[in-house]
Short mmCIF file of N, CA, C and O in Angstrom, two decimals:
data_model
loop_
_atom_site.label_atom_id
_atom_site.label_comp_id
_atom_site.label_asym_id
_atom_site.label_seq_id
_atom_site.Cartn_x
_atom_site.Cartn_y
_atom_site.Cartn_z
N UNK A 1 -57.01 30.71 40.54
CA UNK A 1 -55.59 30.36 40.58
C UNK A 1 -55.30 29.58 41.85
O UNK A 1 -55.64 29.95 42.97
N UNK A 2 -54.58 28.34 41.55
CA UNK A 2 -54.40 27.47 42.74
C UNK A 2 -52.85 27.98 43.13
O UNK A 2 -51.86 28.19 42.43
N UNK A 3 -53.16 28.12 45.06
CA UNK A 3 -52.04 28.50 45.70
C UNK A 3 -51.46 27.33 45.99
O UNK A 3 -52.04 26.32 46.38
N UNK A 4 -49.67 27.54 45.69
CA UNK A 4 -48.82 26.47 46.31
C UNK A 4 -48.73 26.38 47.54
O UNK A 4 -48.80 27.43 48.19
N UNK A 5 -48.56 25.19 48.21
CA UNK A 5 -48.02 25.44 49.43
C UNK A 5 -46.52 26.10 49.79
O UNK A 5 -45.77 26.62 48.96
N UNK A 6 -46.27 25.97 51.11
CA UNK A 6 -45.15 26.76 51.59
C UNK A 6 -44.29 25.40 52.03
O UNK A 6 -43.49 25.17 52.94
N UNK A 7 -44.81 24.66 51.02
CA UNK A 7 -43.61 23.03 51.25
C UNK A 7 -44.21 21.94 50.20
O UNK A 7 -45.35 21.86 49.76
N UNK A 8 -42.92 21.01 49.89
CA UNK A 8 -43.42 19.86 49.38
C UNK A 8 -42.92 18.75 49.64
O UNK A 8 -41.71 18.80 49.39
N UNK A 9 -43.27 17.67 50.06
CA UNK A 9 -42.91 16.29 49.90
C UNK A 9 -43.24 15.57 49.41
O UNK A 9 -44.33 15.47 48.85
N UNK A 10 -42.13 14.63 49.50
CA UNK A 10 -41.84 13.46 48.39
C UNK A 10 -41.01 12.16 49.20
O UNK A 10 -40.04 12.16 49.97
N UNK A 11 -41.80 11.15 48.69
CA UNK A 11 -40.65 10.08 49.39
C UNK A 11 -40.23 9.40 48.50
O UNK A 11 -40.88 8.81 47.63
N UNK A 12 -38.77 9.45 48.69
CA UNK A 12 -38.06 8.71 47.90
C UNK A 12 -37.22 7.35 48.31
O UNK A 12 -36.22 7.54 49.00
N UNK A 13 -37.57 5.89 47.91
CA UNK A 13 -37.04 4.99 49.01
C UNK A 13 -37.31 5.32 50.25
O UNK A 13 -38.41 5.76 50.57
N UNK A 14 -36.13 5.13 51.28
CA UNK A 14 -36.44 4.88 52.98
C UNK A 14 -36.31 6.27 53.12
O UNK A 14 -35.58 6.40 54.11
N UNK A 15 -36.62 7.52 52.65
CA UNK A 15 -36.14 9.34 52.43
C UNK A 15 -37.79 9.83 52.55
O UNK A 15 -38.69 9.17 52.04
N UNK A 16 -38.02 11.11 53.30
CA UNK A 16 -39.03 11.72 52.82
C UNK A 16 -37.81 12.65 52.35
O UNK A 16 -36.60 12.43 52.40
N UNK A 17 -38.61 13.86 51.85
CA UNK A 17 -37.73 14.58 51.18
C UNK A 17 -38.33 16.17 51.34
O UNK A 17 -38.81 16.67 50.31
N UNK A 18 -38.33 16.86 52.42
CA UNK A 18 -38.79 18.11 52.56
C UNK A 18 -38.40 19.49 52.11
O UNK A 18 -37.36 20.02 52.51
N UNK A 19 -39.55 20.31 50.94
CA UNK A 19 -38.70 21.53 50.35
C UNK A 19 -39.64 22.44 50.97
O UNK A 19 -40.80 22.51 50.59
N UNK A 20 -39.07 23.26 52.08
CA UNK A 20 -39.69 24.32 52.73
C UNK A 20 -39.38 25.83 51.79
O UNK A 20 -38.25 26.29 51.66
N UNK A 21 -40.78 26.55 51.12
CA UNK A 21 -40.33 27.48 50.11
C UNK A 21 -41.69 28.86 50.50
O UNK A 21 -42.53 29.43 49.80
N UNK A 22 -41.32 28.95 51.99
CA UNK A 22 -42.09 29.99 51.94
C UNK A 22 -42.46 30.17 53.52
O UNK A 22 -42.06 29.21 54.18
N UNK A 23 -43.10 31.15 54.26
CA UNK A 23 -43.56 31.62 55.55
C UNK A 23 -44.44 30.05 56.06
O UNK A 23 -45.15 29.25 55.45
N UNK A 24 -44.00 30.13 57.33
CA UNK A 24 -44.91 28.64 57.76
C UNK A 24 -46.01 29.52 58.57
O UNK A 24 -45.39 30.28 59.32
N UNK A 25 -47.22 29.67 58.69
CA UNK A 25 -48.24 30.41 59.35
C UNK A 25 -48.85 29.41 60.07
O UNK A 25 -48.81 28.30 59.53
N UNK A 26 -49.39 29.48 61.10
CA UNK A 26 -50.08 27.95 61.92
C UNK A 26 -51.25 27.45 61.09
O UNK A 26 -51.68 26.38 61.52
N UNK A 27 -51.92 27.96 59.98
CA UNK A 27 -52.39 27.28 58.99
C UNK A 27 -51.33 26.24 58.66
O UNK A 27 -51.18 25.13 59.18
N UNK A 28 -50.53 26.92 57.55
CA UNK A 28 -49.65 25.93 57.21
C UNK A 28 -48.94 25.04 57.51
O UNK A 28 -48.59 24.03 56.89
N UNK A 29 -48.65 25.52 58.74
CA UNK A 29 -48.09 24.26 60.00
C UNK A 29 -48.89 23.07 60.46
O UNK A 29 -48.43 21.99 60.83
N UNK A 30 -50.27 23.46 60.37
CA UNK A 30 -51.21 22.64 60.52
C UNK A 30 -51.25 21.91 59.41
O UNK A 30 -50.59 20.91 59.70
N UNK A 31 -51.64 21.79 58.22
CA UNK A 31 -51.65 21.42 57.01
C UNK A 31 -50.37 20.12 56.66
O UNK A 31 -50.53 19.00 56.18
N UNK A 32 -49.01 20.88 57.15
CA UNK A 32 -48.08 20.33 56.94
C UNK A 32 -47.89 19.06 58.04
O UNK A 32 -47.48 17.93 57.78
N UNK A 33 -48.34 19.60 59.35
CA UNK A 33 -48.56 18.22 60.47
C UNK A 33 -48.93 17.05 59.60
O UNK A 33 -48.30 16.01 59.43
N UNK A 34 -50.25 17.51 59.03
CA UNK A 34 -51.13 16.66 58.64
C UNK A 34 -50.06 15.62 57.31
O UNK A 34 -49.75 14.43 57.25
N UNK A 35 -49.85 16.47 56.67
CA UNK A 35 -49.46 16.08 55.49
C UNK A 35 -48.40 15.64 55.36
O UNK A 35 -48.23 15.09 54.27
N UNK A 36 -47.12 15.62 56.37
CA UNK A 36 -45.87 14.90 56.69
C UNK A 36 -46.24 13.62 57.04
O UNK A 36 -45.88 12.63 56.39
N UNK A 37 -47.30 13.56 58.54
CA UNK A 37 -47.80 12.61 58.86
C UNK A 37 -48.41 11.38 57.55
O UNK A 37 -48.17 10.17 57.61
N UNK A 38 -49.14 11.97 56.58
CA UNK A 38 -49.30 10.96 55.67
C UNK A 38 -48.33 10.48 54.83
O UNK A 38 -48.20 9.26 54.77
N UNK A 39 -47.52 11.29 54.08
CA UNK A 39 -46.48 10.93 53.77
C UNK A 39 -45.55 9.95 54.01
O UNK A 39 -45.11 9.22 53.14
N UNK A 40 -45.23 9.92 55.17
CA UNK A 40 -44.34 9.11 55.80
C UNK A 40 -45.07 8.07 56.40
O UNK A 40 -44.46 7.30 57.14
N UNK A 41 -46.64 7.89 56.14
CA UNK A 41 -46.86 6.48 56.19
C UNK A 41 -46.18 5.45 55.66
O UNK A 41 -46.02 4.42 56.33
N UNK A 42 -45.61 5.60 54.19
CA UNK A 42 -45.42 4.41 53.45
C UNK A 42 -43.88 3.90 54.13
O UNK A 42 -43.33 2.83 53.87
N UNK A 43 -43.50 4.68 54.82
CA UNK A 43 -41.83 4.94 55.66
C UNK A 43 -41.83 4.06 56.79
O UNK A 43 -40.75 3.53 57.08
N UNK A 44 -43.16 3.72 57.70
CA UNK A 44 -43.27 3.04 58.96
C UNK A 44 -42.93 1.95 59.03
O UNK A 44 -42.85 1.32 57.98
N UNK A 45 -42.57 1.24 60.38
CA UNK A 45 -42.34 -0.08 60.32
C UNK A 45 -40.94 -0.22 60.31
O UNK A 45 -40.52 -1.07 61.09
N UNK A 46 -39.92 0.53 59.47
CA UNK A 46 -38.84 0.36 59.82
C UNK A 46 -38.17 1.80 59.78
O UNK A 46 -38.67 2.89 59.49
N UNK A 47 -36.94 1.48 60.15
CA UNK A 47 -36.21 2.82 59.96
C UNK A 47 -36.10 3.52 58.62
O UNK A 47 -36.17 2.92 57.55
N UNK A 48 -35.91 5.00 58.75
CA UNK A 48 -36.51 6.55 57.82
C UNK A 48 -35.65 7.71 57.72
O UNK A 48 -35.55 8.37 58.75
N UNK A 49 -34.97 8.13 56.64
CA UNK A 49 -34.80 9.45 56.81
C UNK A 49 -35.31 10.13 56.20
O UNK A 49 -36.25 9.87 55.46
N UNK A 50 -34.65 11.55 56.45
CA UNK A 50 -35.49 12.89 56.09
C UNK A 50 -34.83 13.86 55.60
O UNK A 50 -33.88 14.18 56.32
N UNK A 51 -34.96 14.62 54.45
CA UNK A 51 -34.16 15.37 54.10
C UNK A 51 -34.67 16.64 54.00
O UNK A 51 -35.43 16.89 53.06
N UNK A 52 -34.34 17.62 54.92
CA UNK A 52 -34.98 19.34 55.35
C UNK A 52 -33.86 20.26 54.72
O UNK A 52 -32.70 20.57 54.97
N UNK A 53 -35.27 20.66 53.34
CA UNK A 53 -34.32 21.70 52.49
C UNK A 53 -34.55 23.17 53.13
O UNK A 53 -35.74 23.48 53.11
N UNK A 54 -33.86 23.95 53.59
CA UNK A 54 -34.02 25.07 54.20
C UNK A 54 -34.12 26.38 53.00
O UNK A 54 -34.57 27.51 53.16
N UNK A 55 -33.68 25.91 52.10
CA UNK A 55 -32.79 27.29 51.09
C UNK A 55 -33.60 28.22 50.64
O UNK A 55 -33.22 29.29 50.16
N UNK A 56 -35.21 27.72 50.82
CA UNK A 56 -36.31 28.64 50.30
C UNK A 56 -36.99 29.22 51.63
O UNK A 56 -37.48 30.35 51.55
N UNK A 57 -37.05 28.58 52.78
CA UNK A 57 -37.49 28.72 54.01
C UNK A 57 -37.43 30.37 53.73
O UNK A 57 -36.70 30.80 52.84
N UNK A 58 -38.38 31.42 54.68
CA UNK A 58 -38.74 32.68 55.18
C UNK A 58 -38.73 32.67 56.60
O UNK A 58 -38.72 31.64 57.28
N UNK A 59 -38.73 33.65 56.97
CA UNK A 59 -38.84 33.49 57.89
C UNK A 59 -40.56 33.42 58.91
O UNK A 59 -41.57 33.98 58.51
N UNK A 60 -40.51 32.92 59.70
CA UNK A 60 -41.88 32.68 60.17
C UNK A 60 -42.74 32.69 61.76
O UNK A 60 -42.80 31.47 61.96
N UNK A 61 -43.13 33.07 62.46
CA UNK A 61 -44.04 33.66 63.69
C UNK A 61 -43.39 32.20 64.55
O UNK A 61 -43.04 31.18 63.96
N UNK A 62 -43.36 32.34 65.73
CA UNK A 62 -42.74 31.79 66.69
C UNK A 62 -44.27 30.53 66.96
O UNK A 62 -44.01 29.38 67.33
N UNK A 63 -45.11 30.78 66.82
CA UNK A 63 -46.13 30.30 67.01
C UNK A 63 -46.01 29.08 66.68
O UNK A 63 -45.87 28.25 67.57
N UNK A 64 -46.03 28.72 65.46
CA UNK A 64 -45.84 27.08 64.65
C UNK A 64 -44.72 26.54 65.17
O UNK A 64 -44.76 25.31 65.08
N UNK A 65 -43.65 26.99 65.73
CA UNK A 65 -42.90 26.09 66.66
C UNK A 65 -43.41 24.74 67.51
O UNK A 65 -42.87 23.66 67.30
N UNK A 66 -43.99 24.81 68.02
CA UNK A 66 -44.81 23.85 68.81
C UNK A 66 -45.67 22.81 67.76
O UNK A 66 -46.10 21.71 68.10
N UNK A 67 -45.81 23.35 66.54
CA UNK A 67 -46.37 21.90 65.36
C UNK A 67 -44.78 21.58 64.97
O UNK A 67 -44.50 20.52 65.54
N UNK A 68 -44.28 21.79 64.66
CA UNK A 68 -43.06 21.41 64.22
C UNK A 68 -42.02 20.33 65.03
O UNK A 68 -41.26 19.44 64.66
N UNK A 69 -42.47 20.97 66.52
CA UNK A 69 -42.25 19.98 67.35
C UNK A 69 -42.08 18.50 67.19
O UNK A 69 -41.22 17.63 67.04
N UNK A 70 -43.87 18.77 67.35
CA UNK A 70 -44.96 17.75 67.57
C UNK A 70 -44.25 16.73 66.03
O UNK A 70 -43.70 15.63 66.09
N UNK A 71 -44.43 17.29 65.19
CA UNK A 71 -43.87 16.19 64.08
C UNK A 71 -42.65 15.45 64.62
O UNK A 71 -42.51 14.24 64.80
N UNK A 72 -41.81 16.44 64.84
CA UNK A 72 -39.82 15.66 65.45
C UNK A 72 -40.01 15.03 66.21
O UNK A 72 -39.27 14.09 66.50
N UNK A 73 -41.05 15.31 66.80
CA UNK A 73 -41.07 14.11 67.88
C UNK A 73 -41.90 12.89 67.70
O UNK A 73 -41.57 11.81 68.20
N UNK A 74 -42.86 13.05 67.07
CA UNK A 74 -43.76 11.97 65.77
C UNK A 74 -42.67 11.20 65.41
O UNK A 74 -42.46 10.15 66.02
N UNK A 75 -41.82 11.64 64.34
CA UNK A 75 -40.70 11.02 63.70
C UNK A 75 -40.04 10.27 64.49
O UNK A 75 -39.86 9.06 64.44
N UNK A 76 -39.77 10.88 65.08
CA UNK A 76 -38.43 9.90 66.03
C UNK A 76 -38.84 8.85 66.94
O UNK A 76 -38.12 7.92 67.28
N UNK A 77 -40.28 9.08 67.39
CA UNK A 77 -41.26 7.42 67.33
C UNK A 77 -41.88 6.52 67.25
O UNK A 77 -42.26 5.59 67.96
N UNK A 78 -42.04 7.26 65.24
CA UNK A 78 -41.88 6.02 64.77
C UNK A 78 -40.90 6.14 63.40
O UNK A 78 -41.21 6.45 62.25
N UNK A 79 -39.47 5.74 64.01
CA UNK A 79 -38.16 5.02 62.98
C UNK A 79 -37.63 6.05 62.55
O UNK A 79 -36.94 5.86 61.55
N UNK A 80 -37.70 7.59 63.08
CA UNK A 80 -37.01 8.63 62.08
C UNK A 80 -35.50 8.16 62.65
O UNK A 80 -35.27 8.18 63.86
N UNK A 81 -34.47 7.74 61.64
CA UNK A 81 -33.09 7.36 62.44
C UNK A 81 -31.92 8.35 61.56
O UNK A 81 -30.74 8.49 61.86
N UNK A 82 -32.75 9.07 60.22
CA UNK A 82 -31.53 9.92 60.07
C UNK A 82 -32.09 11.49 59.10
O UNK A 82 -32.67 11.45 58.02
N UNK A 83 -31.79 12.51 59.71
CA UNK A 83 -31.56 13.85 59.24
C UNK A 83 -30.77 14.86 58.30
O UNK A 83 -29.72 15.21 58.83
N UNK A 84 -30.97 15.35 57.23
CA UNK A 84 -30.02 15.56 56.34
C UNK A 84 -30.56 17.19 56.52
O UNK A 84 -31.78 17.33 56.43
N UNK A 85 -29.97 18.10 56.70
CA UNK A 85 -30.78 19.64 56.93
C UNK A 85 -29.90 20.46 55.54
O UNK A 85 -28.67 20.54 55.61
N UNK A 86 -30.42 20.86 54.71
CA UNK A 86 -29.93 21.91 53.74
C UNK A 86 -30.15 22.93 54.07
O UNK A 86 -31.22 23.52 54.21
N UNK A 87 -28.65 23.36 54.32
CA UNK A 87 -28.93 24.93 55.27
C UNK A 87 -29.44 26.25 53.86
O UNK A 87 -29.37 26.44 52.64
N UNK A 88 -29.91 26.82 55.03
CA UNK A 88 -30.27 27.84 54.47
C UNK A 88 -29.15 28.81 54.21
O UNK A 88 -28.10 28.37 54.69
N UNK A 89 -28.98 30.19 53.52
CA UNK A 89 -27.58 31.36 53.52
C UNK A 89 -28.33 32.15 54.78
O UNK A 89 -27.66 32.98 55.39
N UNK A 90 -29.12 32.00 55.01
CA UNK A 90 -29.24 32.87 56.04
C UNK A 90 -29.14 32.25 57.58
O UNK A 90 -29.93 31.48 58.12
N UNK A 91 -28.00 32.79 58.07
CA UNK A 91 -27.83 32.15 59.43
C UNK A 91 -29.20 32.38 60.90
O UNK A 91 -29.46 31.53 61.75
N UNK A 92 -29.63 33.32 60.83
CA UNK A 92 -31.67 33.58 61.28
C UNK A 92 -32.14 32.57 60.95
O UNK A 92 -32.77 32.03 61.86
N UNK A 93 -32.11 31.95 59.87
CA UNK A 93 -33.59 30.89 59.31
C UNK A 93 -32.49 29.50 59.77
O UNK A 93 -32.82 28.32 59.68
N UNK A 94 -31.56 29.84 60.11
CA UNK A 94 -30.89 28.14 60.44
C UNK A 94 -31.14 28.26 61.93
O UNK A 94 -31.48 27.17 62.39
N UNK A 95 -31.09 29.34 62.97
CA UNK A 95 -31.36 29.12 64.36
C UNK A 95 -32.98 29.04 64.26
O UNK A 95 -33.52 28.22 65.00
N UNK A 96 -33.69 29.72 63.53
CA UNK A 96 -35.20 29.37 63.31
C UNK A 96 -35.34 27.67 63.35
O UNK A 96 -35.75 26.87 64.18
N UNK A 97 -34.86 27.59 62.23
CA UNK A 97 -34.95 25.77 62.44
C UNK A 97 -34.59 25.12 63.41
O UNK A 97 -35.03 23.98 63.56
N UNK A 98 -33.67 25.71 64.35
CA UNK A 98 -33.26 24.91 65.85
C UNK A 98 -33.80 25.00 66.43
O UNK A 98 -33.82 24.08 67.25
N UNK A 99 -34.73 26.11 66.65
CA UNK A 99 -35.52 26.31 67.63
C UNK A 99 -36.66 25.15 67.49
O UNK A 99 -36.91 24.33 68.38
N UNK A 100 -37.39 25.22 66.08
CA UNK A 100 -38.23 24.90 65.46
C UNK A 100 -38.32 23.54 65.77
O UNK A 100 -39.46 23.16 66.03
N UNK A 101 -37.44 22.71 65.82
CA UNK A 101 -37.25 21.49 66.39
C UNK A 101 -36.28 20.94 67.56
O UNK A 101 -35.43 20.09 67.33
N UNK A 102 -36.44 21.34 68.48
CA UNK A 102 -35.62 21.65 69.63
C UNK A 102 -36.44 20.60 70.91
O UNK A 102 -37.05 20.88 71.94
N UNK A 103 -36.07 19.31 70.23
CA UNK A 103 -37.11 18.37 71.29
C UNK A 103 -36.25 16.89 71.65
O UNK A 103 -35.45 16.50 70.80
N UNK A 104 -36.33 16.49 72.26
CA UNK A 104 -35.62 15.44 73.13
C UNK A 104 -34.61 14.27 71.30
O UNK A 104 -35.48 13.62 70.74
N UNK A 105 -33.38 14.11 70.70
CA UNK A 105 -33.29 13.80 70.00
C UNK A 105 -32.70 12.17 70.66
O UNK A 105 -31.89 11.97 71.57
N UNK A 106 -33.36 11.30 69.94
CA UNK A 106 -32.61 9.97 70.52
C UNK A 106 -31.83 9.61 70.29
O UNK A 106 -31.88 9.69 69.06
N UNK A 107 -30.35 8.86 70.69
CA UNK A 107 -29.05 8.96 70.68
C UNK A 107 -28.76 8.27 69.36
O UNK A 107 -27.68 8.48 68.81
N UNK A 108 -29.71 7.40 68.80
CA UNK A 108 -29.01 6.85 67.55
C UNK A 108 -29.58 7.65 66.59
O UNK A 108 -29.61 7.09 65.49
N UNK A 109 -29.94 8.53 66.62
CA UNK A 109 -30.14 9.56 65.29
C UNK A 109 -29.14 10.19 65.11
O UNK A 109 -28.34 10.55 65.98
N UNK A 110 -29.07 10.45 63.66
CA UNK A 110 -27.90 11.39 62.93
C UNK A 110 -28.51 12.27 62.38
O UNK A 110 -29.63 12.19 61.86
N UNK A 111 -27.67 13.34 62.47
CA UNK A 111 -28.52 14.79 61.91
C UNK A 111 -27.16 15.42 61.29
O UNK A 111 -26.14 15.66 61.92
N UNK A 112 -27.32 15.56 60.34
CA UNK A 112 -26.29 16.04 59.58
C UNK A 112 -26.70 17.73 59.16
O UNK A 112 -27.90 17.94 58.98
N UNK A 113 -25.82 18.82 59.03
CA UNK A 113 -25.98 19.92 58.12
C UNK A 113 -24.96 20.29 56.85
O UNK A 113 -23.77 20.60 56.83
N UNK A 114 -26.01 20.10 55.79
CA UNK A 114 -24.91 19.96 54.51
C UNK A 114 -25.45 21.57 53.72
O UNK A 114 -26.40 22.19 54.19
N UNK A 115 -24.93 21.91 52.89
CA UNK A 115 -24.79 23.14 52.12
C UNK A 115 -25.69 22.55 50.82
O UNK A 115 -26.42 23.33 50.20
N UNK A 116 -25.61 21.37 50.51
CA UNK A 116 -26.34 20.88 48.85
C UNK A 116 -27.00 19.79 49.12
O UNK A 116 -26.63 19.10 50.07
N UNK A 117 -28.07 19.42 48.38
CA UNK A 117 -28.61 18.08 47.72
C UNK A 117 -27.79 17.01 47.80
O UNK A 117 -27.88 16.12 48.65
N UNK A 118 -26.65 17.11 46.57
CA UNK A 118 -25.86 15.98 46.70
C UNK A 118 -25.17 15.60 47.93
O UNK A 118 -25.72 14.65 48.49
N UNK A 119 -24.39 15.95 48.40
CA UNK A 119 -23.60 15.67 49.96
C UNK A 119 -24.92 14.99 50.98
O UNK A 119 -24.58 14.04 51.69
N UNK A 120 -26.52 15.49 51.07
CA UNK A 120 -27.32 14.89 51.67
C UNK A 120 -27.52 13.23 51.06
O UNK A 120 -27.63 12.20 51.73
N UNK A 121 -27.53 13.38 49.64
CA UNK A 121 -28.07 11.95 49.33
C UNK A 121 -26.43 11.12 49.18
O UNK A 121 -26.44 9.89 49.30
N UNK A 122 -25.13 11.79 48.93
CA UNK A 122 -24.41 10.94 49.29
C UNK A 122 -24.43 10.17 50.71
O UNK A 122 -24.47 8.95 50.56
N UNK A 123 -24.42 10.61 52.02
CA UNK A 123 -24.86 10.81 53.44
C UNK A 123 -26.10 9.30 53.49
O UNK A 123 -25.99 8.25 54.12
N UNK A 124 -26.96 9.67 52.77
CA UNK A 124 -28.18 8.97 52.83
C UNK A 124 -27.84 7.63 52.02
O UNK A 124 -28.49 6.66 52.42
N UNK A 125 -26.99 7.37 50.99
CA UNK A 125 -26.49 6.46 49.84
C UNK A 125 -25.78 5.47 51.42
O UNK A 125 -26.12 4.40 51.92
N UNK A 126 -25.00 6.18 51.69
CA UNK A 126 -23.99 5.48 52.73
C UNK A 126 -24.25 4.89 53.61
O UNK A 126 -23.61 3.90 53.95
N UNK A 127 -25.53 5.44 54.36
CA UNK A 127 -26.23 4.59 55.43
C UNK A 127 -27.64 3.85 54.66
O UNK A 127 -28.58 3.65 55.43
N UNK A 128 -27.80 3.49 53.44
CA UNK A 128 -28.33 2.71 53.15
C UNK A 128 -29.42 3.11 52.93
O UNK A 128 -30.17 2.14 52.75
N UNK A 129 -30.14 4.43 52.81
CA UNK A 129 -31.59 4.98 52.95
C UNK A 129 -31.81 5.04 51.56
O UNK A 129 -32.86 4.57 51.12
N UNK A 130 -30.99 5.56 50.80
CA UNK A 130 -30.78 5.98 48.90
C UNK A 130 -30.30 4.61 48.49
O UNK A 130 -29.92 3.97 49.47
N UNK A 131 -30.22 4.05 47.48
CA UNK A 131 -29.49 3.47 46.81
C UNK A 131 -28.87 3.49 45.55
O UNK A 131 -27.86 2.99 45.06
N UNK A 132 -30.05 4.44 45.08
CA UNK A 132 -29.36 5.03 43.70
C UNK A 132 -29.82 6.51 43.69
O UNK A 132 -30.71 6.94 44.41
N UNK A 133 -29.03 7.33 42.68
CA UNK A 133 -29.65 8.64 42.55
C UNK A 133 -30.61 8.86 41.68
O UNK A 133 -30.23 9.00 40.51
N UNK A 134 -31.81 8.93 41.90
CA UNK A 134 -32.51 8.91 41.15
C UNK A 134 -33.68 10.72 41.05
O UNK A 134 -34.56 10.84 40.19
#
């Protein structure tokens, strides 16, 4: 039996599209370094957003903080210029995520926190990253 990961991405247009659905362990954090990083190859070169679904997130060891980092700060040089965060109901797993990425943010980034999907890709429609809903 093949195990899922504890995330998936997808890029959609100038969007990766992140669904965090489970404990991040520094395996998985590792894995996910790796695997954001490829992802968002096809994204380089110009400006990128990102859309961080929280709603499945667990909670997870303080440890992988420091990969999580390392990505936000990856992103932001090269072209990450906008953030869409789908909060989680649990207010723990939303300061988890602050912590989780808690690294120098550059002034023309937007980081938005929305409650749904839609309100992110409206957000993303507006600054030009979406163009259609697809």
């Amino acid at each position: 039996m093949k195990q899922t990961k504890a995330y998936q991405l997808q890029v959609q247009q100038r969007t990766l599209w992140v669904r965090a659905n489970g404990v991040s362990t520094l395996l998985v954090a590792a894995d996910y370094q790796k695997d954001f990083k490829a992802a968002a190859k096809v994204l380089l070169g110009g400006d990128w957003a990102v859309v961080v679904d929280m709603r499945l997130w667990q909670v997870s060891p303080q440890q992988v903080f420091d990969l999580f980092k390392a990505v936000v700060s990856w992103s932001y040089a090269n072209g990450l210029k906008q953030v869409e965060v789908i909060k989680p109901a649990d207010p723990l797993l939303l300061w988890q995520y602050l912590k989780a990425t808690d690294v120098q943010q550059p002034a023309d980034v937007v980081r938005n926190f929305v409650d749904d999907e839609e309100t992110a890709r409206l957000h993303l429609q507006a600054a030009g990253y979406l163009t259609e809903k697809t």
